[in-house]
Amino acid sequence: MENLIKKAANTIANAQNIAALTGAGISVESGIPPFRGQGGVWERIDPMEYAHIDALIQNPVKVWNMLIKEMASMVGVAQPNDGHKGLVRLERQGCLKTIITQNVDGLHQKAGSTDVIEFHGSFAWLRCMQCNKRCETGTADLSVIPPRCECGGIFRPDCIFFGEIIPPDVLMRSHQVSSECELMLVIGTSATVQPAASIPMTAKAATGAVIIEINPEPTPLTEQDSDIFLQGKAGDMMNRIGKFMPSSFGFEI
Ligand code: OAD
Protein backbone atom coordinates (compact mmCIF):
# COMPACT_ATOMS: atom_id res chain seq x y z
CA MET A 1 0.00 0.00 0.00
CA GLU A 2 2.80 2.48 0.85
CA ASN A 3 4.21 2.06 -2.68
CA LEU A 4 0.81 2.77 -4.17
CA ILE A 5 0.39 5.87 -2.01
CA LYS A 6 3.87 7.06 -3.03
CA LYS A 7 2.99 6.51 -6.70
CA ALA A 8 -0.22 8.51 -6.24
CA ALA A 9 1.69 11.32 -4.50
CA ASN A 10 4.24 11.50 -7.32
CA THR A 11 1.52 11.53 -9.95
CA ILE A 12 -0.33 14.32 -8.13
CA ALA A 13 2.83 16.35 -7.54
CA ASN A 14 3.69 16.22 -11.25
CA ALA A 15 0.24 17.05 -12.60
CA GLN A 16 -0.70 20.54 -13.70
CA ASN A 17 -4.42 20.20 -14.28
CA ILE A 18 -6.20 18.16 -11.63
CA ALA A 19 -9.95 17.92 -11.07
CA ALA A 20 -11.63 16.21 -8.15
CA LEU A 21 -14.96 14.43 -7.98
CA THR A 22 -16.19 14.00 -4.43
CA GLY A 23 -19.15 12.32 -2.80
CA ALA A 24 -20.68 11.80 0.61
CA GLY A 25 -17.72 9.69 1.79
CA ILE A 26 -15.39 12.70 1.99
CA SER A 27 -17.62 14.19 4.70
CA VAL A 28 -17.99 11.02 6.78
CA GLU A 29 -14.98 11.97 8.92
CA SER A 30 -16.77 15.28 9.57
CA GLY A 31 -19.67 13.37 11.13
CA ILE A 32 -22.05 13.48 8.16
CA PRO A 33 -23.46 10.06 7.25
CA PRO A 34 -23.21 8.79 3.66
CA PHE A 35 -26.34 7.79 1.70
CA ARG A 36 -25.49 4.17 1.01
CA GLY A 37 -23.91 1.40 3.03
CA GLN A 38 -23.75 0.92 6.76
CA GLY A 39 -25.31 3.78 8.70
CA GLY A 40 -26.33 5.39 5.41
CA VAL A 41 -29.25 7.80 5.17
CA TRP A 42 -31.10 5.53 2.72
CA GLU A 43 -31.06 2.75 5.34
CA ARG A 44 -33.25 4.89 7.59
CA ILE A 45 -35.21 6.82 4.99
CA ASP A 46 -36.88 5.63 1.80
CA PRO A 47 -35.58 8.05 -0.86
CA MET A 48 -38.72 7.65 -2.97
CA GLU A 49 -40.83 8.70 0.01
CA TYR A 50 -38.67 11.63 1.11
CA ALA A 51 -36.15 12.62 -1.54
CA HIS A 52 -38.19 12.51 -4.72
CA ILE A 53 -39.46 15.78 -6.14
CA ASP A 54 -43.01 14.37 -6.28
CA ALA A 55 -42.88 13.63 -2.53
CA LEU A 56 -41.86 17.24 -1.85
CA ILE A 57 -44.66 18.61 -4.00
CA GLN A 58 -47.30 16.26 -2.57
CA ASN A 59 -46.34 16.47 1.09
CA PRO A 60 -43.94 19.34 1.80
CA VAL A 61 -44.54 19.19 5.58
CA LYS A 62 -43.49 15.55 5.80
CA VAL A 63 -40.41 16.05 3.62
CA TRP A 64 -39.42 19.26 5.42
CA ASN A 65 -39.65 17.58 8.84
CA MET A 66 -37.16 14.99 7.63
CA LEU A 67 -34.95 17.66 6.02
CA ILE A 68 -34.82 19.70 9.22
CA LYS A 69 -33.40 16.70 11.07
CA GLU A 70 -30.90 15.86 8.36
CA MET A 71 -29.81 19.46 7.86
CA ALA A 72 -29.27 19.90 11.59
CA SER A 73 -26.15 17.74 11.47
CA MET A 74 -24.83 19.63 8.48
CA VAL A 75 -25.52 23.30 8.07
CA GLY A 76 -23.32 25.33 10.38
CA VAL A 77 -22.30 22.38 12.58
CA ALA A 78 -19.97 20.06 10.67
CA GLN A 79 -16.36 21.07 10.14
CA PRO A 80 -14.10 20.21 7.19
CA ASN A 81 -11.74 17.28 7.75
CA ASP A 82 -8.27 16.48 6.41
CA GLY A 83 -9.80 15.23 3.15
CA HIS A 84 -11.32 18.63 2.39
CA LYS A 85 -8.19 20.40 3.68
CA GLY A 86 -5.89 18.30 1.49
CA LEU A 87 -7.79 19.44 -1.58
CA VAL A 88 -7.38 23.06 -0.47
CA ARG A 89 -3.59 22.52 -0.31
CA LEU A 90 -3.60 21.14 -3.85
CA GLU A 91 -5.61 24.12 -5.07
CA ARG A 92 -3.26 26.61 -3.38
CA GLN A 93 -0.33 24.88 -5.02
CA GLY A 94 -1.98 25.60 -8.36
CA CYS A 95 -2.46 22.05 -9.62
CA LEU A 96 -6.05 21.34 -8.51
CA LYS A 97 -8.28 23.53 -10.62
CA THR A 98 -11.85 22.52 -9.77
CA ILE A 99 -13.81 20.27 -7.44
CA ILE A 100 -17.03 18.72 -8.70
CA THR A 101 -18.91 17.64 -5.60
CA GLN A 102 -22.15 15.71 -5.23
CA ASN A 103 -22.35 16.96 -1.65
CA VAL A 104 -24.74 19.65 -0.49
CA ASP A 105 -22.95 20.33 2.83
CA GLY A 106 -20.72 23.25 1.74
CA LEU A 107 -17.66 21.77 3.48
CA HIS A 108 -15.29 22.22 0.54
CA GLN A 109 -15.97 25.95 0.53
CA LYS A 110 -15.78 26.08 4.32
CA ALA A 111 -12.33 24.47 4.10
CA GLY A 112 -11.22 27.15 1.62
CA SER A 113 -11.66 25.63 -1.84
CA THR A 114 -12.67 28.38 -4.23
CA ASP A 115 -13.80 26.63 -7.40
CA VAL A 116 -16.45 24.11 -6.40
CA ILE A 117 -19.17 22.89 -8.73
CA GLU A 118 -22.09 21.77 -6.57
CA PHE A 119 -23.39 19.10 -8.93
CA HIS A 120 -26.44 18.33 -6.79
CA GLY A 121 -26.98 21.86 -5.49
CA SER A 122 -26.63 22.99 -1.89
CA PHE A 123 -28.32 22.99 1.50
CA ALA A 124 -26.93 26.47 2.10
CA TRP A 125 -29.68 28.01 -0.01
CA LEU A 126 -33.45 27.72 -0.26
CA ARG A 127 -35.45 28.50 -3.39
CA CYS A 128 -39.12 29.46 -3.62
CA MET A 129 -41.08 26.87 -5.60
CA GLN A 130 -43.38 29.64 -6.85
CA CYS A 131 -41.28 32.71 -7.69
CA ASN A 132 -37.76 31.12 -7.65
CA LYS A 133 -36.42 33.71 -5.18
CA ARG A 134 -33.42 32.36 -3.27
CA CYS A 135 -32.67 32.88 0.39
CA GLU A 136 -29.80 31.72 2.59
CA THR A 137 -30.88 28.77 4.72
CA GLY A 138 -29.22 30.33 7.76
CA THR A 139 -31.43 33.42 7.51
CA ALA A 140 -34.72 31.63 6.80
CA ASP A 141 -37.47 31.30 9.39
CA LEU A 142 -37.63 27.54 9.86
CA SER A 143 -39.90 27.75 12.90
CA VAL A 144 -42.88 27.23 10.62
CA ILE A 145 -42.79 24.17 8.38
CA PRO A 146 -42.78 24.37 5.43
CA PRO A 147 -40.90 27.68 5.33
CA ARG A 148 -42.55 30.23 3.08
CA CYS A 149 -41.39 33.02 0.80
CA GLU A 150 -42.85 36.55 0.94
CA CYS A 151 -44.89 35.64 -2.14
CA GLY A 152 -46.62 32.83 -0.21
CA GLY A 153 -44.80 30.07 -2.10
CA ILE A 154 -43.04 27.24 -0.32
CA PHE A 155 -39.26 27.31 0.02
CA ARG A 156 -37.37 24.18 -0.93
CA PRO A 157 -33.66 23.43 -0.48
CA ASP A 158 -31.78 24.50 -3.59
CA CYS A 159 -30.58 20.98 -4.24
CA ILE A 160 -31.48 18.24 -6.68
CA PHE A 161 -34.20 15.80 -5.67
CA PHE A 162 -34.69 12.42 -7.33
CA GLY A 163 -36.74 12.91 -10.48
CA GLU A 164 -35.04 16.24 -11.28
CA ILE A 165 -32.40 16.99 -13.86
CA ILE A 166 -29.01 18.57 -13.31
CA PRO A 167 -29.10 22.24 -14.46
CA PRO A 168 -27.56 22.57 -17.96
CA ASP A 169 -24.94 25.14 -16.86
CA VAL A 170 -23.72 22.77 -14.13
CA LEU A 171 -23.57 19.88 -16.58
CA MET A 172 -21.72 21.94 -19.16
CA ARG A 173 -19.10 23.26 -16.75
CA SER A 174 -18.54 19.79 -15.25
CA HIS A 175 -18.11 18.38 -18.72
CA GLN A 176 -15.60 21.07 -19.59
CA VAL A 177 -13.58 20.57 -16.40
CA SER A 178 -13.54 16.79 -16.73
CA SER A 179 -12.62 16.81 -20.38
CA GLU A 180 -9.63 19.12 -19.80
CA CYS A 181 -8.02 17.60 -16.72
CA GLU A 182 -5.06 15.25 -16.87
CA LEU A 183 -5.73 13.70 -13.46
CA MET A 184 -8.97 13.15 -11.58
CA LEU A 185 -9.14 12.43 -7.87
CA VAL A 186 -12.34 10.52 -7.13
CA ILE A 187 -12.98 10.60 -3.41
CA GLY A 188 -15.78 9.08 -1.33
CA THR A 189 -18.38 8.35 -3.96
CA SER A 190 -20.13 5.04 -4.57
CA ALA A 191 -20.20 6.06 -8.26
CA THR A 192 -23.71 4.71 -8.63
CA VAL A 193 -25.76 7.85 -9.32
CA GLN A 194 -25.83 9.14 -12.88
CA PRO A 195 -24.80 11.40 -14.48
CA ALA A 196 -22.16 12.14 -11.79
CA ALA A 197 -20.89 8.57 -11.90
CA SER A 198 -19.76 8.89 -15.49
CA ILE A 199 -17.66 12.04 -14.94
CA PRO A 200 -14.40 10.06 -14.50
CA MET A 201 -15.13 8.22 -17.76
CA THR A 202 -15.48 11.58 -19.51
CA ALA A 203 -12.03 12.56 -18.22
CA LYS A 204 -10.51 9.29 -19.29
CA ALA A 205 -12.08 9.37 -22.74
CA ALA A 206 -11.12 12.99 -23.40
CA THR A 207 -7.49 13.20 -22.29
CA GLY A 208 -6.64 9.75 -21.02
CA ALA A 209 -6.71 11.30 -17.55
CA VAL A 210 -5.23 9.27 -14.72
CA ILE A 211 -7.93 8.32 -12.20
CA ILE A 212 -6.91 8.08 -8.55
CA GLU A 213 -9.73 6.77 -6.39
CA ILE A 214 -9.90 6.99 -2.60
CA ASN A 215 -12.57 4.91 -0.87
CA PRO A 216 -12.67 2.34 1.94
CA GLU A 217 -14.64 0.06 -0.42
CA PRO A 218 -14.22 -0.76 -4.10
CA THR A 219 -16.84 0.79 -6.39
CA PRO A 220 -17.95 0.15 -9.99
CA LEU A 221 -15.17 2.57 -11.02
CA THR A 222 -12.42 0.64 -9.29
CA GLU A 223 -12.15 -2.16 -11.83
CA GLN A 224 -13.28 -0.17 -14.81
CA ASP A 225 -11.57 3.23 -14.72
CA SER A 226 -9.37 3.70 -11.68
CA ASP A 227 -5.65 3.61 -12.36
CA ILE A 228 -4.74 3.83 -8.69
CA PHE A 229 -7.18 2.68 -6.02
CA LEU A 230 -6.25 3.78 -2.52
CA GLN A 231 -8.40 1.82 -0.13
CA GLY A 232 -9.02 3.92 2.95
CA LYS A 233 -10.73 6.94 4.47
CA ALA A 234 -10.49 10.28 2.71
CA GLY A 235 -8.82 12.33 5.47
CA ASP A 236 -6.51 9.58 6.59
CA MET A 237 -5.45 8.77 3.03
CA MET A 238 -4.92 12.43 2.16
CA ASN A 239 -2.52 12.72 5.09
CA ARG A 240 -0.68 9.59 4.01
CA ILE A 241 -0.35 10.99 0.48
CA GLY A 242 0.82 14.27 1.99
CA LYS A 243 3.80 12.55 3.62
CA PHE A 244 5.21 11.84 0.16
CA MET A 245 4.46 15.27 -1.32
CA PRO A 246 7.12 18.00 -1.78
CA SER A 247 7.16 20.33 1.23
CA SER A 248 5.88 23.23 -0.92
CA PHE A 249 2.45 21.59 -0.83
CA GLY A 250 2.25 22.33 2.88
CA PHE A 251 1.15 18.88 3.99
CA GLU A 252 3.52 18.70 6.98
CA ILE A 253 1.59 17.98 10.12
P1 OAD B 1 -22.91 7.31 -1.30
O1 OAD B 1 -23.50 7.32 0.06
O2 OAD B 1 -23.62 6.58 -2.36
O3 OAD B 1 -21.47 6.65 -1.22
C1 OAD B 1 -20.55 7.05 -0.25
C2 OAD B 1 -19.21 6.41 -0.56
O4 OAD B 1 -18.29 6.89 0.40
C3 OAD B 1 -19.21 4.88 -0.47
O5 OAD B 1 -18.59 4.35 -1.62
C4 OAD B 1 -18.38 4.61 0.79
O6 OAD B 1 -17.63 3.41 0.68
C5 OAD B 1 -17.48 5.82 0.83
N1 OAD B 1 -16.99 6.20 2.16
C6 OAD B 1 -17.51 5.93 3.38
N2 OAD B 1 -16.74 6.45 4.36
C7 OAD B 1 -15.71 7.09 3.73
C8 OAD B 1 -14.58 7.84 4.18
N3 OAD B 1 -14.35 8.06 5.47
N4 OAD B 1 -13.74 8.33 3.24
C9 OAD B 1 -13.97 8.12 1.91
N5 OAD B 1 -15.00 7.43 1.44
C10 OAD B 1 -15.88 6.92 2.33
O7 OAD B 1 -22.61 8.82 -1.67
P2 OAD B 1 -22.49 9.50 -3.11
O8 OAD B 1 -21.70 8.65 -4.04
O9 OAD B 1 -22.04 10.88 -2.87
O10 OAD B 1 -27.88 12.49 -4.50
O11 OAD B 1 -24.00 9.51 -3.55
C11 OAD B 1 -24.34 10.10 -4.75
C12 OAD B 1 -25.68 10.73 -4.62
O12 OAD B 1 -26.63 9.78 -4.14
C13 OAD B 1 -25.77 11.83 -3.60
O13 OAD B 1 -25.28 13.06 -4.07
C14 OAD B 1 -27.24 11.91 -3.35
C15 OAD B 1 -27.54 10.45 -3.24
O14 OAD B 1 -28.82 10.08 -3.58
C16 OAD B 1 -28.86 13.36 -4.34
O15 OAD B 1 -29.26 13.70 -3.26
C17 OAD B 1 -29.42 13.87 -5.63
GROMACS .gro file of N, CA, C and O in nm, residues 62-148:
model
  348
   62LYS      N    1  -4.417   1.681   0.547
   62LYS     CA    2  -4.349   1.555   0.580
   62LYS      C    3  -4.201   1.558   0.536
   62LYS      O    4  -4.112   1.523   0.613
   63VAL      N    5  -4.179   1.603   0.414
   63VAL     CA    6  -4.041   1.605   0.362
   63VAL      C    7  -3.958   1.707   0.440
   63VAL      O    8  -3.844   1.680   0.478
   64TRP      N    9  -4.017   1.822   0.469
   64TRP     CA   10  -3.942   1.926   0.542
   64TRP      C   11  -3.906   1.880   0.684
   64TRP      O   12  -3.800   1.910   0.734
   65ASN      N   13  -3.996   1.806   0.749
   65ASN     CA   14  -3.965   1.758   0.884
   65ASN      C   15  -3.845   1.664   0.882
   65ASN      O   16  -3.761   1.668   0.974
   66MET      N   17  -3.833   1.586   0.777
   66MET     CA   18  -3.716   1.499   0.763
   66MET      C   19  -3.592   1.585   0.733
   66MET      O   20  -3.487   1.567   0.792
   67LEU      N   21  -3.609   1.682   0.641
   67LEU     CA   22  -3.495   1.766   0.602
   67LEU      C   23  -3.438   1.843   0.720
   67LEU      O   24  -3.316   1.857   0.734
   68ILE      N   25  -3.527   1.892   0.806
   68ILE     CA   26  -3.482   1.970   0.922
   68ILE      C   27  -3.388   1.885   1.008
   68ILE      O   28  -3.281   1.931   1.049
   69LYS      N   29  -3.426   1.759   1.026
   69LYS     CA   30  -3.340   1.670   1.107
   69LYS      C   31  -3.207   1.643   1.037
   69LYS      O   32  -3.102   1.647   1.100
   70GLU      N   33  -3.213   1.618   0.908
   70GLU     CA   34  -3.090   1.586   0.836
   70GLU      C   35  -2.999   1.709   0.824
   70GLU      O   36  -2.877   1.699   0.835
   71MET      N   37  -3.061   1.824   0.802
   71MET     CA   38  -2.981   1.946   0.786
   71MET      C   39  -2.914   1.985   0.917
   71MET      O   40  -2.807   2.045   0.917
   72ALA      N   41  -2.979   1.948   1.029
   72ALA     CA   42  -2.927   1.990   1.159
   72ALA      C   43  -2.784   1.943   1.180
   72ALA      O   44  -2.703   2.013   1.242
   73SER      N   45  -2.751   1.825   1.125
   73SER     CA   46  -2.615   1.774   1.147
   73SER      C   47  -2.517   1.836   1.049
   73SER      O   48  -2.398   1.811   1.054
   74MET      N   49  -2.568   1.914   0.956
   74MET     CA   50  -2.483   1.963   0.848
   74MET      C   51  -2.459   2.112   0.851
   74MET      O   52  -2.349   2.160   0.871
   75VAL      N   53  -2.567   2.187   0.829
   75VAL     CA   54  -2.552   2.330   0.807
   75VAL      C   55  -2.503   2.398   0.936
   75VAL      O   56  -2.568   2.392   1.039
   76GLY      N   57  -2.385   2.456   0.926
   76GLY     CA   58  -2.332   2.533   1.038
   76GLY      C   59  -2.265   2.450   1.146
   76GLY      O   60  -2.194   2.503   1.230
   77VAL      N   61  -2.283   2.319   1.149
   77VAL     CA   62  -2.230   2.238   1.258
   77VAL      C   63  -2.103   2.164   1.218
   77VAL      O   64  -2.000   2.175   1.284
   78ALA      N   65  -2.111   2.089   1.108
   78ALA     CA   66  -1.997   2.006   1.067
   78ALA      C   67  -1.878   2.091   1.025
   78ALA      O   68  -1.894   2.202   0.973
   79GLN      N   69  -1.761   2.038   1.051
   79GLN     CA   70  -1.636   2.107   1.014
   79GLN      C   71  -1.560   2.025   0.910
   79GLN      O   72  -1.566   1.902   0.912
   80PRO      N   73  -1.489   2.094   0.820
   80PRO     CA   74  -1.410   2.021   0.719
   80PRO      C   75  -1.307   1.931   0.786
   80PRO      O   76  -1.256   1.964   0.893
   81ASN      N   77  -1.277   1.819   0.722
   81ASN     CA   78  -1.174   1.728   0.775
   81ASN      C   79  -1.049   1.732   0.685
   81ASN      O   80  -1.043   1.811   0.590
   82ASP      N   81  -0.954   1.645   0.715
   82ASP     CA   82  -0.827   1.648   0.641
   82ASP      C   83  -0.843   1.616   0.493
   82ASP      O   84  -0.756   1.649   0.413
   83GLY      N   85  -0.953   1.549   0.457
   83GLY     CA   86  -0.980   1.523   0.315
   83GLY      C   87  -1.008   1.653   0.243
   83GLY      O   88  -0.947   1.685   0.140
   84HIS      N   89  -1.101   1.733   0.299
   84HIS     CA   90  -1.132   1.863   0.239
   84HIS      C   91  -1.007   1.952   0.240
   84HIS      O   92  -0.976   2.020   0.141
   85LYS      N   93  -0.935   1.949   0.354
   85LYS     CA   94  -0.819   2.040   0.368
   85LYS      C   95  -0.707   2.003   0.270
   85LYS      O   96  -0.637   2.090   0.219
   86GLY      N   97  -0.691   1.874   0.245
   86GLY     CA   98  -0.589   1.830   0.149
   86GLY      C   99  -0.617   1.887   0.011
   86GLY      O  100  -0.525   1.930  -0.060
   87LEU      N  101  -0.744   1.889  -0.026
   87LEU     CA  102  -0.779   1.944  -0.158
   87LEU      C  103  -0.752   2.094  -0.163
   87LEU      O  104  -0.714   2.147  -0.268
   88VAL      N  105  -0.769   2.162  -0.051
   88VAL     CA  106  -0.738   2.306  -0.047
   88VAL      C  107  -0.588   2.326  -0.073
   88VAL      O  108  -0.547   2.413  -0.150
   89ARG      N  109  -0.506   2.241  -0.011
   89ARG     CA  110  -0.359   2.252  -0.031
   89ARG      C  111  -0.324   2.233  -0.179
   89ARG      O  112  -0.241   2.305  -0.233
   90LEU      N  113  -0.390   2.137  -0.243
   90LEU     CA  114  -0.360   2.114  -0.385
   90LEU      C  115  -0.404   2.233  -0.469
   90LEU      O  116  -0.338   2.271  -0.565
   91GLU      N  117  -0.516   2.295  -0.432
   91GLU     CA  118  -0.561   2.412  -0.507
   91GLU      C  119  -0.462   2.527  -0.489
   91GLU      O  120  -0.424   2.595  -0.585
   92ARG      N  121  -0.419   2.549  -0.365
   92ARG     CA  122  -0.326   2.661  -0.338
   92ARG      C  123  -0.193   2.641  -0.410
   92ARG      O  124  -0.125   2.738  -0.446
   93GLN      N  125  -0.157   2.517  -0.430
   93GLN     CA  126  -0.033   2.488  -0.502
   93GLN      C  127  -0.049   2.513  -0.652
   93GLN      O  128   0.047   2.518  -0.726
   94GLY      N  129  -0.172   2.526  -0.696
   94GLY     CA  130  -0.198   2.560  -0.836
   94GLY      C  131  -0.233   2.443  -0.925
   94GLY      O  132  -0.267   2.461  -1.042
   95CYS      N  133  -0.223   2.320  -0.873
   95CYS     CA  134  -0.246   2.205  -0.962
   95CYS      C  135  -0.392   2.160  -0.964
   95CYS      O  136  -0.442   2.115  -1.066
   96LEU      N  137  -0.463   2.172  -0.851
   96LEU     CA  138  -0.605   2.134  -0.851
   96LEU      C  139  -0.686   2.256  -0.896
   96LEU      O  140  -0.683   2.361  -0.831
   97LYS      N  141  -0.755   2.240  -1.007
   97LYS     CA  142  -0.828   2.353  -1.062
   97LYS      C  143  -0.971   2.360  -1.007
   97LYS      O  144  -1.018   2.466  -0.969
   98THR      N  145  -1.040   2.249  -1.008
   98THR     CA  146  -1.185   2.252  -0.977
   98THR      C  147  -1.227   2.125  -0.904
   98THR      O  148  -1.177   2.017  -0.934
   99ILE      N  149  -1.319   2.143  -0.810
   99ILE     CA  150  -1.381   2.027  -0.744
   99ILE      C  151  -1.525   2.017  -0.793
   99ILE      O  152  -1.599   2.116  -0.790
  100ILE      N  153  -1.562   1.898  -0.838
  100ILE     CA  154  -1.703   1.872  -0.870
  100ILE      C  155  -1.753   1.787  -0.753
  100ILE      O  156  -1.704   1.676  -0.731
  101THR      N  157  -1.844   1.842  -0.674
  101THR     CA  158  -1.891   1.764  -0.560
  101THR      C  159  -2.039   1.729  -0.574
  101THR      O  160  -2.118   1.810  -0.625
  102GLN      N  161  -2.073   1.609  -0.527
  102GLN     CA  162  -2.215   1.571  -0.523
  102GLN      C  163  -2.274   1.611  -0.389
  102GLN      O  164  -2.392   1.594  -0.364
  103ASN      N  165  -2.189   1.665  -0.301
  103ASN     CA  166  -2.235   1.696  -0.165
  103ASN      C  167  -2.305   1.832  -0.159
  103ASN      O  168  -2.271   1.924  -0.233
  104VAL      N  169  -2.398   1.841  -0.065
  104VAL     CA  170  -2.474   1.965  -0.049
  104VAL      C  171  -2.436   2.034   0.083
  104VAL      O  172  -2.503   2.127   0.126
  105ASP      N  173  -2.327   1.986   0.148
  105ASP     CA  174  -2.295   2.033   0.283
  105ASP      C  175  -2.206   2.157   0.289
  105ASP      O  176  -2.185   2.213   0.397
  106GLY      N  177  -2.152   2.201   0.176
  106GLY     CA  178  -2.072   2.325   0.174
  106GLY      C  179  -1.935   2.311   0.240
  106GLY      O  180  -1.865   2.412   0.260
  107LEU      N  181  -1.891   2.190   0.272
  107LEU     CA  182  -1.766   2.177   0.348
  107LEU      C  183  -1.640   2.207   0.266
  107LEU      O  184  -1.539   2.249   0.321
  108HIS      N  185  -1.646   2.186   0.135
  108HIS     CA  186  -1.529   2.222   0.054
  108HIS      C  187  -1.505   2.373   0.061
  108HIS      O  188  -1.392   2.418   0.078
  109GLN      N  189  -1.612   2.450   0.048
  109GLN     CA  190  -1.597   2.595   0.053
  109GLN      C  191  -1.556   2.639   0.194
  109GLN      O  192  -1.473   2.728   0.211
  110LYS      N  193  -1.612   2.574   0.295
  110LYS     CA  194  -1.578   2.608   0.432
  110LYS      C  195  -1.430   2.582   0.459
  110LYS      O  196  -1.364   2.654   0.534
  111ALA      N  197  -1.375   2.479   0.393
  111ALA     CA  198  -1.233   2.447   0.410
  111ALA      C  199  -1.144   2.549   0.339
  111ALA      O  200  -1.028   2.566   0.374
  112GLY      N  201  -1.199   2.615   0.235
  112GLY     CA  202  -1.122   2.715   0.162
  112GLY      C  203  -1.109   2.691   0.013
  112GLY      O  204  -1.042   2.767  -0.056
  113SER      N  205  -1.170   2.585  -0.039
  113SER     CA  206  -1.166   2.563  -0.184
  113SER      C  207  -1.248   2.671  -0.252
  113SER      O  208  -1.357   2.706  -0.204
  114THR      N  209  -1.197   2.723  -0.364
  114THR     CA  210  -1.267   2.838  -0.423
  114THR      C  211  -1.343   2.805  -0.551
  114THR      O  212  -1.433   2.878  -0.589
  115ASP      N  213  -1.304   2.696  -0.619
  115ASP     CA  214  -1.380   2.663  -0.740
  115ASP      C  215  -1.447   2.527  -0.722
  115ASP      O  216  -1.387   2.423  -0.746
  116VAL      N  217  -1.570   2.533  -0.673
  116VAL     CA  218  -1.645   2.411  -0.640
  116VAL      C  219  -1.775   2.409  -0.720
  116VAL      O  220  -1.856   2.503  -0.711
  117ILE      N  221  -1.791   2.307  -0.801
  117ILE     CA  222  -1.917   2.289  -0.873
  117ILE      C  223  -2.006   2.201  -0.786
  117ILE      O  224  -1.971   2.086  -0.758
  118GLU      N  225  -2.117   2.256  -0.742
  118GLU     CA  226  -2.209   2.177  -0.657
  118GLU      C  227  -2.307   2.106  -0.750
  118GLU      O  228  -2.411   2.159  -0.786
  119PHE      N  229  -2.268   1.984  -0.789
  119PHE     CA  230  -2.339   1.910  -0.893
  119PHE      C  231  -2.484   1.884  -0.854
  119PHE      O  232  -2.573   1.884  -0.939
  120HIS      N  233  -2.508   1.859  -0.726
  120HIS     CA  234  -2.644   1.833  -0.679
  120HIS      C  235  -2.701   1.949  -0.599
  120HIS      O  236  -2.794   1.931  -0.519
  121GLY      N  237  -2.646   2.069  -0.619
  121GLY     CA  238  -2.698   2.186  -0.549
  121GLY      C  239  -2.643   2.195  -0.407
  121GLY      O  240  -2.537   2.139  -0.378
  122SER      N  241  -2.716   2.268  -0.321
  122SER     CA  242  -2.663   2.299  -0.189
  122SER      C  243  -2.774   2.313  -0.086
  122SER      O  244  -2.884   2.358  -0.116
  123PHE      N  245  -2.739   2.276   0.037
  123PHE     CA  246  -2.832   2.299   0.150
  123PHE      C  247  -2.818   2.441   0.204
  123PHE      O  248  -2.895   2.482   0.288
  124ALA      N  249  -2.718   2.512   0.156
  124ALA     CA  250  -2.693   2.647   0.210
  124ALA      C  251  -2.798   2.747   0.163
  124ALA      O  252  -2.812   2.854   0.221
  125TRP      N  253  -2.870   2.710   0.055
  125TRP     CA  254  -2.968   2.801  -0.001
  125TRP      C  255  -3.105   2.735  -0.013
  125TRP      O  256  -3.114   2.614  -0.035
  126LEU      N  257  -3.208   2.817   0.000
  126LEU     CA  258  -3.345   2.772  -0.026
  126LEU      C  259  -3.393   2.845  -0.152
  126LEU      O  260  -3.344   2.954  -0.183
  127ARG      N  261  -3.489   2.786  -0.219
  127ARG     CA  262  -3.545   2.850  -0.339
  127ARG      C  263  -3.696   2.836  -0.336
  127ARG      O  264  -3.749   2.729  -0.304
  128CYS      N  265  -3.765   2.948  -0.364
  128CYS     CA  266  -3.912   2.946  -0.362
  128CYS      C  267  -3.964   2.865  -0.482
  128CYS      O  268  -3.922   2.886  -0.596
  129MET      N  269  -4.056   2.773  -0.453
  129MET     CA  270  -4.108   2.687  -0.560
  129MET      C  271  -4.206   2.763  -0.649
  129MET      O  272  -4.246   2.715  -0.754
  130GLN      N  273  -4.244   2.885  -0.605
  130GLN     CA  274  -4.338   2.964  -0.685
  130GLN      C  275  -4.269   3.073  -0.766
  130GLN      O  276  -4.286   3.081  -0.886
  131CYS      N  277  -4.187   3.157  -0.697
  131CYS     CA  278  -4.128   3.271  -0.769
  131CYS      C  279  -3.977   3.254  -0.793
  131CYS      O  280  -3.914   3.342  -0.851
  132ASN      N  281  -3.918   3.144  -0.745
  132ASN     CA  282  -3.776   3.112  -0.765
  132ASN      C  283  -3.680   3.200  -0.686
  132ASN      O  284  -3.558   3.192  -0.705
  133LYS      N  285  -3.733   3.288  -0.598
  133LYS     CA  286  -3.642   3.371  -0.518
  133LYS      C  287  -3.559   3.280  -0.427
  133LYS      O  288  -3.609   3.180  -0.374
  134ARG      N  289  -3.429   3.316  -0.412
  134ARG     CA  290  -3.342   3.236  -0.327
  134ARG      C  291  -3.318   3.306  -0.195
  134ARG      O  292  -3.320   3.429  -0.188
  135CYS      N  293  -3.296   3.229  -0.092
  135CYS     CA  294  -3.267   3.288   0.039
  135CYS      C  295  -3.171   3.195   0.112
  135CYS      O  296  -3.177   3.073   0.096
  136GLU      N  297  -3.076   3.255   0.188
  136GLU     CA  298  -2.980   3.172   0.259
  136GLU      C  299  -3.050   3.092   0.368
  136GLU      O  300  -3.129   3.149   0.445
  137THR      N  301  -3.020   2.963   0.375
  137THR     CA  302  -3.088   2.877   0.472
  137THR      C  303  -3.071   2.931   0.614
  137THR      O  304  -3.166   2.930   0.693
  138GLY      N  305  -2.951   2.982   0.642
  138GLY     CA  306  -2.922   3.033   0.776
  138GLY      C  307  -3.009   3.151   0.815
  138GLY      O  308  -3.025   3.180   0.934
  139THR      N  309  -3.063   3.223   0.718
  139THR     CA  310  -3.143   3.342   0.751
  139THR      C  311  -3.293   3.314   0.740
  139THR      O  312  -3.374   3.402   0.769
  140ALA      N  313  -3.329   3.193   0.700
  140ALA     CA  314  -3.472   3.163   0.680
  140ALA      C  315  -3.540   3.132   0.813
  140ALA      O  316  -3.477   3.082   0.907
  141ASP      N  317  -3.669   3.163   0.819
  141ASP     CA  318  -3.747   3.130   0.939
  141ASP      C  319  -3.795   2.985   0.924
  141ASP      O  320  -3.889   2.956   0.850
  142LEU      N  321  -3.727   2.895   0.996
  142LEU     CA  322  -3.763   2.754   0.986
  142LEU      C  323  -3.851   2.711   1.104
  142LEU      O  324  -3.870   2.592   1.129
  143SER      N  325  -3.905   2.812   1.176
  143SER     CA  326  -3.990   2.775   1.290
  143SER      C  327  -4.127   2.730   1.242
  143SER      O  328  -4.199   2.660   1.312
  144VAL      N  329  -4.162   2.770   1.121
  144VAL     CA  330  -4.288   2.723   1.062
  144VAL      C  331  -4.253   2.633   0.944
  144VAL      O  332  -4.175   2.672   0.856
  145ILE      N  333  -4.308   2.514   0.945
  145ILE     CA  334  -4.279   2.417   0.838
  145ILE      C  335  -4.404   2.396   0.753
  145ILE      O  336  -4.511   2.373   0.809
  146PRO      N  337  -4.397   2.404   0.620
  146PRO     CA  338  -4.278   2.437   0.543
  146PRO      C  339  -4.251   2.586   0.547
  146PRO      O  340  -4.344   2.667   0.559
  147PRO      N  341  -4.121   2.626   0.537
  147PRO     CA  342  -4.090   2.768   0.533
  147PRO      C  343  -4.149   2.833   0.407
  147PRO      O  344  -4.158   2.768   0.304
  148ARG      N  345  -4.189   2.958   0.422
  148ARG     CA  346  -4.255   3.023   0.308
  148ARG      C  347  -4.182   3.151   0.267
  148ARG      O  348  -4.127   3.222   0.349
   0.00000   0.00000   0.00000
